[in-house]
Tab-separated table of C-alpha atoms in Angstrom:
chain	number	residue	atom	x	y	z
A	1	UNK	CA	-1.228	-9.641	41.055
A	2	UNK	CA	0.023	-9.334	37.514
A	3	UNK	CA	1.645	-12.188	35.756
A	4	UNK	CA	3.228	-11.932	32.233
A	5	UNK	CA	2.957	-15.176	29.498
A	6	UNK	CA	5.501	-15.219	27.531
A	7	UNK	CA	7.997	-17.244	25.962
A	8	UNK	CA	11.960	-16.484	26.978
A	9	UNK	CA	12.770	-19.318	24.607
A	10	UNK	CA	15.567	-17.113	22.164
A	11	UNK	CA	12.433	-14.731	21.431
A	12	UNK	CA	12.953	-11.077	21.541
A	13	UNK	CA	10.513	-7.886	22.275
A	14	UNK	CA	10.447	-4.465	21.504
A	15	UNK	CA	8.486	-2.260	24.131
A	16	UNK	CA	6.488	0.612	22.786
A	17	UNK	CA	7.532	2.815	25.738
A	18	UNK	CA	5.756	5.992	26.184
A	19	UNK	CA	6.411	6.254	29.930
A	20	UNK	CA	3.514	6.657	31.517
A	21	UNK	CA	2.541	4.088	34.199
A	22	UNK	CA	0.505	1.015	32.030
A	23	UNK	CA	4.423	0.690	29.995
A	24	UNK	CA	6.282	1.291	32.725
A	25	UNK	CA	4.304	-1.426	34.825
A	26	UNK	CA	5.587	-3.240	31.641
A	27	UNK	CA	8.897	-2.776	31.297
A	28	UNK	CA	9.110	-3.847	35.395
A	29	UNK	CA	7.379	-6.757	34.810
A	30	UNK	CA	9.529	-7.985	31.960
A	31	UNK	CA	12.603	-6.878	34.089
A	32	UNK	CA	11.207	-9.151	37.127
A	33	UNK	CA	11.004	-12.273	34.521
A	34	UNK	CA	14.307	-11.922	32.384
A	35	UNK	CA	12.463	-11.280	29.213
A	36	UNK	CA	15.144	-10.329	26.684
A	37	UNK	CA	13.866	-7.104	24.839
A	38	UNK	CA	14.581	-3.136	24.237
A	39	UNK	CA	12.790	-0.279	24.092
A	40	UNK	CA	10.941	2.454	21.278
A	41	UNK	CA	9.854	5.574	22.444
A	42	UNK	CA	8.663	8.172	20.124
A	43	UNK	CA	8.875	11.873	20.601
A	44	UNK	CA	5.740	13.320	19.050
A	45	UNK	CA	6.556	17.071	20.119
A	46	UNK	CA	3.448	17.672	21.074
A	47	UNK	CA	3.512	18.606	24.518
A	48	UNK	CA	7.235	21.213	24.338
A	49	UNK	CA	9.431	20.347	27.051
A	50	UNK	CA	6.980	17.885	28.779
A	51	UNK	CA	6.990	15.602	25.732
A	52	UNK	CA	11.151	15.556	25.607
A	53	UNK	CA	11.323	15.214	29.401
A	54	UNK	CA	9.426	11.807	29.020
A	55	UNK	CA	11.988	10.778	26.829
A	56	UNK	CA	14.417	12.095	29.310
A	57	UNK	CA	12.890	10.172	31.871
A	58	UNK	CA	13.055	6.573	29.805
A	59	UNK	CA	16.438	7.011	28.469
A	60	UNK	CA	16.873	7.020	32.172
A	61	UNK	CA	15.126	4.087	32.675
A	62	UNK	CA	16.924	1.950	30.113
A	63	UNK	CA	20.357	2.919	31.078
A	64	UNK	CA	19.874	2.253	34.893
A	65	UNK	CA	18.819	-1.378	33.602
A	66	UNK	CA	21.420	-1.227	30.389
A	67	UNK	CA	18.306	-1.734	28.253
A	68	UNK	CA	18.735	-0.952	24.734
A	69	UNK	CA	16.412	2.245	23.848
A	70	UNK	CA	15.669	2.807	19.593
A	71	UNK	CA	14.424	7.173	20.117
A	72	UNK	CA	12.621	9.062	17.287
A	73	UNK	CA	11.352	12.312	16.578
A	74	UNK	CA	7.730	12.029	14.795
A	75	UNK	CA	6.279	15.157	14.174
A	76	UNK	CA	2.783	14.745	14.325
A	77	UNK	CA	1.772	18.243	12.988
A	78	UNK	CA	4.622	18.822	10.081
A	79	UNK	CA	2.744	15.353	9.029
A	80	UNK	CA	-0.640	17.009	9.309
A	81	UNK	CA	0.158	19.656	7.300
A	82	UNK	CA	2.255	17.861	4.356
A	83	UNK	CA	-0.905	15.288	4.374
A	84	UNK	CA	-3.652	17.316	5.086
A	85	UNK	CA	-5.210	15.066	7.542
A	86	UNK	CA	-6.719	16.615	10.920
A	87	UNK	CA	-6.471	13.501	13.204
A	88	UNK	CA	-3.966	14.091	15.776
A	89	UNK	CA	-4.653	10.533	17.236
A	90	UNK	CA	-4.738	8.660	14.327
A	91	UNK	CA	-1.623	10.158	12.775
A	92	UNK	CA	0.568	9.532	15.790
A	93	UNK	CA	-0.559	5.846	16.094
A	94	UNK	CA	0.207	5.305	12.313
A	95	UNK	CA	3.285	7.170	12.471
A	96	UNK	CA	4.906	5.021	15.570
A	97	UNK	CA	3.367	1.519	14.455
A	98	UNK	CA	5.132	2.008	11.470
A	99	UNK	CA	8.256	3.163	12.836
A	100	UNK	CA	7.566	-0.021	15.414
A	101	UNK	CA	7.659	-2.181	12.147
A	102	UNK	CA	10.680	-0.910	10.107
A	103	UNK	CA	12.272	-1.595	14.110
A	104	UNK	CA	11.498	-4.445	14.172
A	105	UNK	CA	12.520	-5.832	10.617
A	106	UNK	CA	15.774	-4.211	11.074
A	107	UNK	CA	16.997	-5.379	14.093
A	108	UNK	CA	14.853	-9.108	14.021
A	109	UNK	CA	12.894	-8.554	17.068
A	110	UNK	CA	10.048	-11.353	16.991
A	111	UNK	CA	7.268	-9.427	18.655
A	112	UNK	CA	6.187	-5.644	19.565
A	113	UNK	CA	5.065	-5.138	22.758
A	114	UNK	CA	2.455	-2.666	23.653
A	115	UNK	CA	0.773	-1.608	27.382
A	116	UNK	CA	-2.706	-1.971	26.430
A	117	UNK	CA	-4.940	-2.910	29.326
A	118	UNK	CA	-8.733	-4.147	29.939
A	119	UNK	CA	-9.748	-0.235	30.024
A	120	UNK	CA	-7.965	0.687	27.057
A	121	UNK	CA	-10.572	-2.282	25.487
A	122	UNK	CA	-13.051	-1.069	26.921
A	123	UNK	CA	-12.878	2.101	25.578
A	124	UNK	CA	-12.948	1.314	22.163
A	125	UNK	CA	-15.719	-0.797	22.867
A	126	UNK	CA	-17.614	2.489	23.130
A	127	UNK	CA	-15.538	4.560	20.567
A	128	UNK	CA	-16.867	2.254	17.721
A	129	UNK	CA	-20.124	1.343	18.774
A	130	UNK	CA	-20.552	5.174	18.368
A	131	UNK	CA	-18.827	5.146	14.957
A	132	UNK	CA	-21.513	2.352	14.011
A	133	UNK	CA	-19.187	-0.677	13.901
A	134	UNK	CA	-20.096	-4.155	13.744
A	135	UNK	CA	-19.446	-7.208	15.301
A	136	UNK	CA	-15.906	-6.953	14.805
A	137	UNK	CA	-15.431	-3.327	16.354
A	138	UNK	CA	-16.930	-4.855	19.001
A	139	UNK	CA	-14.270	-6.997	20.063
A	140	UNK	CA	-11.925	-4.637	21.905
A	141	UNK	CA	-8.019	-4.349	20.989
A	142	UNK	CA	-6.201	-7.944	20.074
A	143	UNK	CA	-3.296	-9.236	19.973
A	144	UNK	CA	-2.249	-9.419	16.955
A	145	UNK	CA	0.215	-11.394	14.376
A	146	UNK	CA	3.467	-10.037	15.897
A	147	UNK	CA	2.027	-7.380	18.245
A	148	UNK	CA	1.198	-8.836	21.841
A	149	UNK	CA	-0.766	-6.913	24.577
A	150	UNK	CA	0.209	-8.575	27.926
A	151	UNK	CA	-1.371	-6.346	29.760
A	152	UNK	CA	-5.049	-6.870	28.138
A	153	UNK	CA	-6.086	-9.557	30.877
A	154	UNK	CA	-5.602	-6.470	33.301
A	155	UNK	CA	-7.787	-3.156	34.235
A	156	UNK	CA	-6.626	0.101	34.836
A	157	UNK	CA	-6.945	0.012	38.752
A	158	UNK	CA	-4.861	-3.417	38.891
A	159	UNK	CA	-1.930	-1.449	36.968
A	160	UNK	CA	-2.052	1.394	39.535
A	161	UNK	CA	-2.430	-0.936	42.431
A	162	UNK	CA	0.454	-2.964	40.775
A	163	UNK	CA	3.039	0.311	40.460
A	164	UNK	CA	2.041	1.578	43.666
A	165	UNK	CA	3.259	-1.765	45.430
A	166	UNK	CA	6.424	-1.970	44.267
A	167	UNK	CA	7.125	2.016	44.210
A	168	UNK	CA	7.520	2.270	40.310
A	169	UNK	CA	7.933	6.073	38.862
A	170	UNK	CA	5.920	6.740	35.836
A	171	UNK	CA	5.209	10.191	34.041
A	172	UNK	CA	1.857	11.552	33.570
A	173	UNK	CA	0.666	12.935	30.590
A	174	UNK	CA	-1.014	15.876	30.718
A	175	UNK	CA	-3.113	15.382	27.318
A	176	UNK	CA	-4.824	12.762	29.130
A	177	UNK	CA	-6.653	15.321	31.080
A	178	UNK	CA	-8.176	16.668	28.433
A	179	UNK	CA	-11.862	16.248	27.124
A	180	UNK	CA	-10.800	17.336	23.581
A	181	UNK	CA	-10.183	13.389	22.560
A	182	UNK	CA	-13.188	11.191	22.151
A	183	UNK	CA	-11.420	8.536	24.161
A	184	UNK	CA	-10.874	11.064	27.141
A	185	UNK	CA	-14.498	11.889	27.458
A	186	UNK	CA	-15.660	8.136	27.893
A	187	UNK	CA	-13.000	7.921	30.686
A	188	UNK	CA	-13.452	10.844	32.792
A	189	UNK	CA	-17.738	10.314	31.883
A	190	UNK	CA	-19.105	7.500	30.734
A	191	UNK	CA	-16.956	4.840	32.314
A	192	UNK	CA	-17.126	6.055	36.429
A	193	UNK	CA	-20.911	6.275	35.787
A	194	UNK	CA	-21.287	2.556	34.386
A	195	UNK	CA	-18.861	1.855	37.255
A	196	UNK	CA	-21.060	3.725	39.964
A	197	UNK	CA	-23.822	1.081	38.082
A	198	UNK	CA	-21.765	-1.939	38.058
A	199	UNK	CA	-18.481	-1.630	40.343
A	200	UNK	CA	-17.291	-4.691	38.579
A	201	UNK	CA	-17.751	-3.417	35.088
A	202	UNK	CA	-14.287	-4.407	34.101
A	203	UNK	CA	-14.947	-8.313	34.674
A	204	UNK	CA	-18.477	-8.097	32.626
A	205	UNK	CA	-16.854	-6.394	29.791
A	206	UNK	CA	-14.084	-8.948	29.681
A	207	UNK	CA	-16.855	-12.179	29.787
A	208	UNK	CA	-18.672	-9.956	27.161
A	209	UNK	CA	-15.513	-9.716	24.919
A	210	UNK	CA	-15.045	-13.348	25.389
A	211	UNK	CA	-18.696	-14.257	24.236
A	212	UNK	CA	-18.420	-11.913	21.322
A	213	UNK	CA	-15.628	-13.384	20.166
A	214	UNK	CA	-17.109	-16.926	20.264
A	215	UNK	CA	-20.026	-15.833	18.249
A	216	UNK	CA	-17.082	-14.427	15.884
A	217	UNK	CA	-15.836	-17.078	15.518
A	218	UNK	CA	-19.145	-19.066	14.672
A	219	UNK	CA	-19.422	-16.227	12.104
A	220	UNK	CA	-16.051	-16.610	10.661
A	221	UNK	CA	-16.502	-20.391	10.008
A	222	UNK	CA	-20.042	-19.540	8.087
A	223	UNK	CA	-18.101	-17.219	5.823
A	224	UNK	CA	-15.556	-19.388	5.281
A	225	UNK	CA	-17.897	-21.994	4.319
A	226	UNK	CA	-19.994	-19.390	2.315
A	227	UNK	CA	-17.257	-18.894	0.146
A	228	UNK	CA	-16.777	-22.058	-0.665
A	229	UNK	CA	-20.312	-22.215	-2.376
A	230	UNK	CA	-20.350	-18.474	-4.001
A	231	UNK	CA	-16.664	-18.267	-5.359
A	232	UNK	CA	-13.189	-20.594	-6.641
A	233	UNK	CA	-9.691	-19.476	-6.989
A	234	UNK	CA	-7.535	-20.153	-10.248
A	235	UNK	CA	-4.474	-18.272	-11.563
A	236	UNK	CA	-4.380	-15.683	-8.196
A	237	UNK	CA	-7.606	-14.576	-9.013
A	238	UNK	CA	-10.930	-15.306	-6.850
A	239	UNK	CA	-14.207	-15.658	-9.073
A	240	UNK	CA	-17.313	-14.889	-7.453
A	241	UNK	CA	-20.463	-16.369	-9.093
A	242	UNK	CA	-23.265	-13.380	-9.612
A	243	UNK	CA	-26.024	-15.668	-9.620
A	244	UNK	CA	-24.933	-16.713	-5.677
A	245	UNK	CA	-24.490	-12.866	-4.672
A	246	UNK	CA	-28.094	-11.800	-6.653
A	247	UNK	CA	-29.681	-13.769	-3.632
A	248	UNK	CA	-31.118	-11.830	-0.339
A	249	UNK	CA	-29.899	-14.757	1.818
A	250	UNK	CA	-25.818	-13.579	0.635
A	251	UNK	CA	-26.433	-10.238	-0.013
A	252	UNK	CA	-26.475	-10.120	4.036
A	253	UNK	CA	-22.994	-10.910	4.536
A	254	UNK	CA	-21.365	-9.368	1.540
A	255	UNK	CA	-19.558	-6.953	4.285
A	256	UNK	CA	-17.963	-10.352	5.716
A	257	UNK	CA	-17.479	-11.380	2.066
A	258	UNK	CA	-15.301	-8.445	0.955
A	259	UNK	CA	-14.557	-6.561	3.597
A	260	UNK	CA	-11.160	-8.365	4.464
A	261	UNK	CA	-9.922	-7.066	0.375
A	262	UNK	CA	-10.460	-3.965	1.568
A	263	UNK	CA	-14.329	-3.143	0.427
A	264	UNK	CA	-15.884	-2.312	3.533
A	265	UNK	CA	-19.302	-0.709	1.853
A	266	UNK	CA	-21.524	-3.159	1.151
A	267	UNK	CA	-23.913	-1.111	-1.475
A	268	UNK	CA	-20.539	-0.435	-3.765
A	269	UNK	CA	-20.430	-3.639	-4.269
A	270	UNK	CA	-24.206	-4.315	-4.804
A	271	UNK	CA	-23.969	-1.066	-7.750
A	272	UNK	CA	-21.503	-3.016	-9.016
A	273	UNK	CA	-23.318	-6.412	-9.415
A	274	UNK	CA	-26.477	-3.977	-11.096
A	275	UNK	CA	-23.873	-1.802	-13.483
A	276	UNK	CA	-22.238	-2.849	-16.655
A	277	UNK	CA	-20.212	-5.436	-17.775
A	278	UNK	CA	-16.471	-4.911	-17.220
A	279	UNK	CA	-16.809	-2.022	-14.194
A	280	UNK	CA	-15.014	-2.403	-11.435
A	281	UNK	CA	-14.222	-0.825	-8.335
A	282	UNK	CA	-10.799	-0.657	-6.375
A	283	UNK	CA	-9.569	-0.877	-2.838
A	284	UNK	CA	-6.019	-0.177	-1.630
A	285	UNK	CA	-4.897	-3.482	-3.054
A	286	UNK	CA	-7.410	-5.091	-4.845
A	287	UNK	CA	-10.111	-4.416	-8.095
A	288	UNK	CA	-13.091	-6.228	-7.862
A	289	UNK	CA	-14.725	-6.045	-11.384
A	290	UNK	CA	-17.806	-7.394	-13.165
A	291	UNK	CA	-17.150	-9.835	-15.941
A	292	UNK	CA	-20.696	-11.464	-17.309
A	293	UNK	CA	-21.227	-14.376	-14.744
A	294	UNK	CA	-18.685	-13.443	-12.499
A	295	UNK	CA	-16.948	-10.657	-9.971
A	296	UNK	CA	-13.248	-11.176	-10.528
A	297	UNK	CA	-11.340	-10.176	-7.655
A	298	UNK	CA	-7.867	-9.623	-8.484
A	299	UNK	CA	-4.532	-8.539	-6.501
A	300	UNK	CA	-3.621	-4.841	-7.325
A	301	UNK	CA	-0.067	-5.501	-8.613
A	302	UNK	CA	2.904	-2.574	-8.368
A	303	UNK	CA	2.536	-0.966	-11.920
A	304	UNK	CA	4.201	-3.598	-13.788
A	305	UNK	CA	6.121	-3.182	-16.644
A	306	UNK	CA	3.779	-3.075	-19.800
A	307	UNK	CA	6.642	-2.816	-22.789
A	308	UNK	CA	9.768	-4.553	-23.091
A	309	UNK	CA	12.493	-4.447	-26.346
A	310	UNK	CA	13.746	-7.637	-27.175
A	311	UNK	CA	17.275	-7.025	-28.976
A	312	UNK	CA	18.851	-9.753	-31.218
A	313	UNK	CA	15.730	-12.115	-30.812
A	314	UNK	CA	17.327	-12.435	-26.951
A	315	UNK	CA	14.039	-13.282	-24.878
A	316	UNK	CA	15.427	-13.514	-21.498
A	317	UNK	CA	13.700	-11.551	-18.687
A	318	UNK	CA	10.199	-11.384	-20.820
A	319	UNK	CA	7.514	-12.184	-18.350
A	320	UNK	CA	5.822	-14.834	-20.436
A	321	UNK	CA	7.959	-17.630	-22.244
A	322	UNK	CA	8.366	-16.662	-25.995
A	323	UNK	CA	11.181	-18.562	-28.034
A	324	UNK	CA	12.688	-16.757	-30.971
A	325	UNK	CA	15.026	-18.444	-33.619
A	326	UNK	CA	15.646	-17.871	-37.482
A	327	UNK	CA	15.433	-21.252	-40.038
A	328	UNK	CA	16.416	-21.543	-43.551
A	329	UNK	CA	14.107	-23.916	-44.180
A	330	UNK	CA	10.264	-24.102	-43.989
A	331	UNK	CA	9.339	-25.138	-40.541
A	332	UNK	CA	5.569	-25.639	-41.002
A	333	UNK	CA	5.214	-24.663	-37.534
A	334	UNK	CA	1.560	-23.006	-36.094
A	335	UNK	CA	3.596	-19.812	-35.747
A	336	UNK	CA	6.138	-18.396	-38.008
A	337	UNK	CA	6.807	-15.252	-40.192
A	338	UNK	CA	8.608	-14.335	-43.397
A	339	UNK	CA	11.602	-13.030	-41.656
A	340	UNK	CA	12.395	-10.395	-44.348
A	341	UNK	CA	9.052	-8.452	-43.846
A	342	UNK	CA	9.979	-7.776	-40.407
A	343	UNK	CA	11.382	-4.473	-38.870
A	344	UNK	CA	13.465	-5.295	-35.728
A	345	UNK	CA	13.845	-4.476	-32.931
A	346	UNK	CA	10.894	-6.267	-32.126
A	347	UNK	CA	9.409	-5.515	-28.701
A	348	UNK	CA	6.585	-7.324	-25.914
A	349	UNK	CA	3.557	-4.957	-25.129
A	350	UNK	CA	-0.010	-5.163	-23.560
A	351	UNK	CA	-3.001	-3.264	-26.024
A	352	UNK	CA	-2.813	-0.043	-26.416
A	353	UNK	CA	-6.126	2.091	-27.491
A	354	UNK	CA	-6.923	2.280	-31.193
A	355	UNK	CA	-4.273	-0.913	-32.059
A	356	UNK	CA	-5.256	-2.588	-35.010
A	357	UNK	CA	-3.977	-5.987	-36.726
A	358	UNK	CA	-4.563	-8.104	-39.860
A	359	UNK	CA	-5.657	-11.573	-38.429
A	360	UNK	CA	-4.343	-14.715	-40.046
A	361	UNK	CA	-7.324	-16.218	-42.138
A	362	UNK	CA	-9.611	-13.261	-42.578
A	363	UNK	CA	-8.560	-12.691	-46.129
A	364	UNK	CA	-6.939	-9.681	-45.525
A	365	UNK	CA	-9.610	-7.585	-43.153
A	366	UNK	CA	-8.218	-5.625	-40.808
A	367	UNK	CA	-9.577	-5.857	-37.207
A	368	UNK	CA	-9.287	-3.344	-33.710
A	369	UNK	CA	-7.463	-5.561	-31.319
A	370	UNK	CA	-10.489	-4.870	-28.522
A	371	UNK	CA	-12.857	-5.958	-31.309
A	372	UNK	CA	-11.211	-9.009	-31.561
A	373	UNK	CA	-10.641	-9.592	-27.698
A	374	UNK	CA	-14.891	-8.662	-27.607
A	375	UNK	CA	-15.339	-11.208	-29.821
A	376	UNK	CA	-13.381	-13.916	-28.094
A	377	UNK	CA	-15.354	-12.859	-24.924
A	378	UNK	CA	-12.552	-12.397	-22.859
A	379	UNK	CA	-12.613	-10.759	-19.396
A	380	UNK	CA	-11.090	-7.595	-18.729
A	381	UNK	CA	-8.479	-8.725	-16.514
A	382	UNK	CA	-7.671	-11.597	-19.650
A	383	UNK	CA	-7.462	-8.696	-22.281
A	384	UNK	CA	-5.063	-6.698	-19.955
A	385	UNK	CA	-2.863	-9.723	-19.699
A	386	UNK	CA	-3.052	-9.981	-23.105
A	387	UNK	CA	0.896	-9.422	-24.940
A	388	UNK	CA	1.712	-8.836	-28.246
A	389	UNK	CA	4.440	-9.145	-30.002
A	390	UNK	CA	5.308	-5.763	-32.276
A	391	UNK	CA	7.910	-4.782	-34.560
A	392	UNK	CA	10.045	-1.342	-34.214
A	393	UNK	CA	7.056	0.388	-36.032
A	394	UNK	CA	4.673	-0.220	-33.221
A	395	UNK	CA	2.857	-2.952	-36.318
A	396	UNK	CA	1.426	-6.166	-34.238
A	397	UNK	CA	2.674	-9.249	-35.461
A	398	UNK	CA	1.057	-11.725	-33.201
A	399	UNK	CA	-1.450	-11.313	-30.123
A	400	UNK	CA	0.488	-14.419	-28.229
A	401	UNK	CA	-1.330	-17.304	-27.851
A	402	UNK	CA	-4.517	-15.995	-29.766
A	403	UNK	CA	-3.953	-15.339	-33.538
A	404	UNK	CA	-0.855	-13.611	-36.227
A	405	UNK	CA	-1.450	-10.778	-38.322
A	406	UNK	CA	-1.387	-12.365	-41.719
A	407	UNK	CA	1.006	-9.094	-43.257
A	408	UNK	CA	4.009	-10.952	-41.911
A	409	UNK	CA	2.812	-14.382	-42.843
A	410	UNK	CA	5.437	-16.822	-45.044
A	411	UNK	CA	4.165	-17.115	-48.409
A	412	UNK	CA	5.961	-19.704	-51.396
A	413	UNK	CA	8.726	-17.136	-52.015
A	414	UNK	CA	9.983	-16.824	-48.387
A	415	UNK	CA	13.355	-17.740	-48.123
A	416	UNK	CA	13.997	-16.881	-44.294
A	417	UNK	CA	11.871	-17.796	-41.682
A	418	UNK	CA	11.567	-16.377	-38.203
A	419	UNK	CA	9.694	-19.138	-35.821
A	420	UNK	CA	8.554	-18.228	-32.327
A	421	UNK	CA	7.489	-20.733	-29.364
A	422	UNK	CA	5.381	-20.301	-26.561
């Protein structure tokens, strides 16, 4: 028997619905126990008339149980050839999960449902063990943050032995016959041999998921702890101390260490810790770059804004706090220029190549602004937040918080000061 936990407590679920008999099991059982939820199904077009006569076949479904049904159209090859990728599999699952998502953000569904079953773990057991995966390949498919799999407690045979009981109607897909998919080949092959060797395969591989996932969890506390002693946080960005990740005894887990930013190749990061100062490599949304003593690891940011005018001495939307105001009189403030030597508009910028200044106290020398930032032995994430203030010729007054150029300094016959606060 199949039994479904979940919560009916004002909690609503959107069933990935392909129709074939593991959702359609599925969408029974959550009919049987007055779960409150609709229905996705995606048209991939791959199979002609067979793949719209599924979708023929569950808009029949849902409207003999007034079930609301969401329908798309993904094209799997159009994508292929606009993206160049030759996946078939991979494309369609990307395609519908994200469709899934935008689903459920629009219409406030609190989970996604999906069919997944003890054979469909199974499976990938064996797909990534072949692709070389490690420990946590080895898990099988999870439930995940808002994606349950009800159906994961369950084998294939229980599912069929479940629809044939109570006479549910299911469509077959004839792709699944085919050996052309990786995943095919371990079903019709590899799994009824282990099953001629163990006829209770199913059960092992479940106490074997649930063993490895204890052991992941040991693992998952280590790292967590091992961060602790080889890295701290401060302003959003994580420091990692290169004397800690020199030793052998860390070195091992630096593919636990990084590979939840996105750096899943443990020897990039090595090269890195071996190359020069201020390299860096990138993942999808983070840099991880080598600063002396430390590996910064800092959040890839959507290209921020690098310039902005500032009309009228109005400061208002700057990203960093900067207070502008004109005096008649002599402030004797740490920062203030001769107003009249100053072109405006003035305007908020990070360094640009080949920028030079005049810094206050160097008797007139001029200096390149990455000279100066070298010499202060800044990082290279400090030196790209670096701002400085410019007039309308492009001419750097003052690298904020670090030093003015001494051109636009007051002198004894300034009669009109301009004083800025930060």
């Amino acid at each position: 028997m199949i039994y479904l936990n979940l919560s009916k407590n004002n909690q609503t679920y959107l069933l990935a619905m392909s129709g074939g008999v593991d959702s359609c099991v599925l969408f029974d059982l959550l009919i049987k126990n007055q779960i409150n939820f609709a229905v996705a199904h995606a048209n991939f077009k791959l199979r002609g008339e067979e793949s719209d006569m599924d979708e023929r076949f569950v808009k029949k479904l849902c409207d003999s149980h007034q079930i609301k049904m969401h329908t798309k159209i993904l094209n799997v090859n159009e994508y292929k050839v606009r993206n160049k990728v030759s996946s078939t599999q991979i494309i369609a699952r990307d395609l519908r999960y994200n469709w899934f998502e935008e689903l459920k953000n629009e219409y406030n569904y609190d989970y996604i449902l999906t069919a997944h079953h003890l054979n469909d773990s199974i499976e990938t057991f064996f797909i990534n063990m072949l692709r070389g995966a490690g420990l946590n390949g080895l898990l099988g498919i999870k439930n995940q943050k808002y994606i349950l799999r009800p159906l994961l407690l369950y084998s294939k045979e229980e599912i069929y032995d479940y629809a044939r009981k109570y006479d549910i109607e299911w469509r077959e897909d004839s792709s699944n016959l085919s050996d052309a998919y990786l995943r095919n080949k371990l079903r019709h092959r590899i799994i009824p041999a282990l099953k001629e060797i163990n006829p209770k395969m199913e059960q092992s591989f479940y106490k074997t998921f649930s063993n490895l996932r204890n052991d992941h969890e040991l693992l998952e506390d280590y790292i967590s702890d091992l961060r602790t002693k080889v890295s701290y946080s401060k302003n959003g960005i994580i420091y990692f101390y290169m004397n800690q990740l020199e030793k052998p005894m860390y070195q091992k887990a630096f593919y636990h260490l990084f590979s939840s930013y996105g750096f899943n190749h443990p020897e990039e990061v090595k090269k890195l810790i071996s190359g020069n100062n201020s390299a860096e490599i990138k993942s999808e949304s983070y840099r991880l770059i080598k600063d002396r003593e430390h590996l910064l690891l800092v959040p890839i940011n959507q290209q921020p804004q690098t310039c902005y005018k500032i009309n009228a001495l109005n400061t208002e939307g700057l990203p960093i706090y900067i207070r502008l105001y004109v005096s008649q009189m002599n402030p004797k403030t740490k920062v203030v220029f001769d107003f009249n030597k100053i072109k405006f508009p003035l305007s908020l910028r990070h360094q640009k190549i080949g920028d030079i200044f005049y810094p206050k106290g160097m008797q007139g020398k001029s200096k390149k602004v990455s000279k100066y930032f070298k010499d202060l032995k800044l990082s290279k994430i400090e030196k790209e937040n670096a701002w400085l203030l410019c007039d309308t010729d492009d001419e750097v007054l003052w690298i904020v918080g670090y030093r003015q150029d001494s051109r636009f300094l007051p002198t004894n016959k300034t009669t009109k000061w301009l004083i800025a606060e930060n």
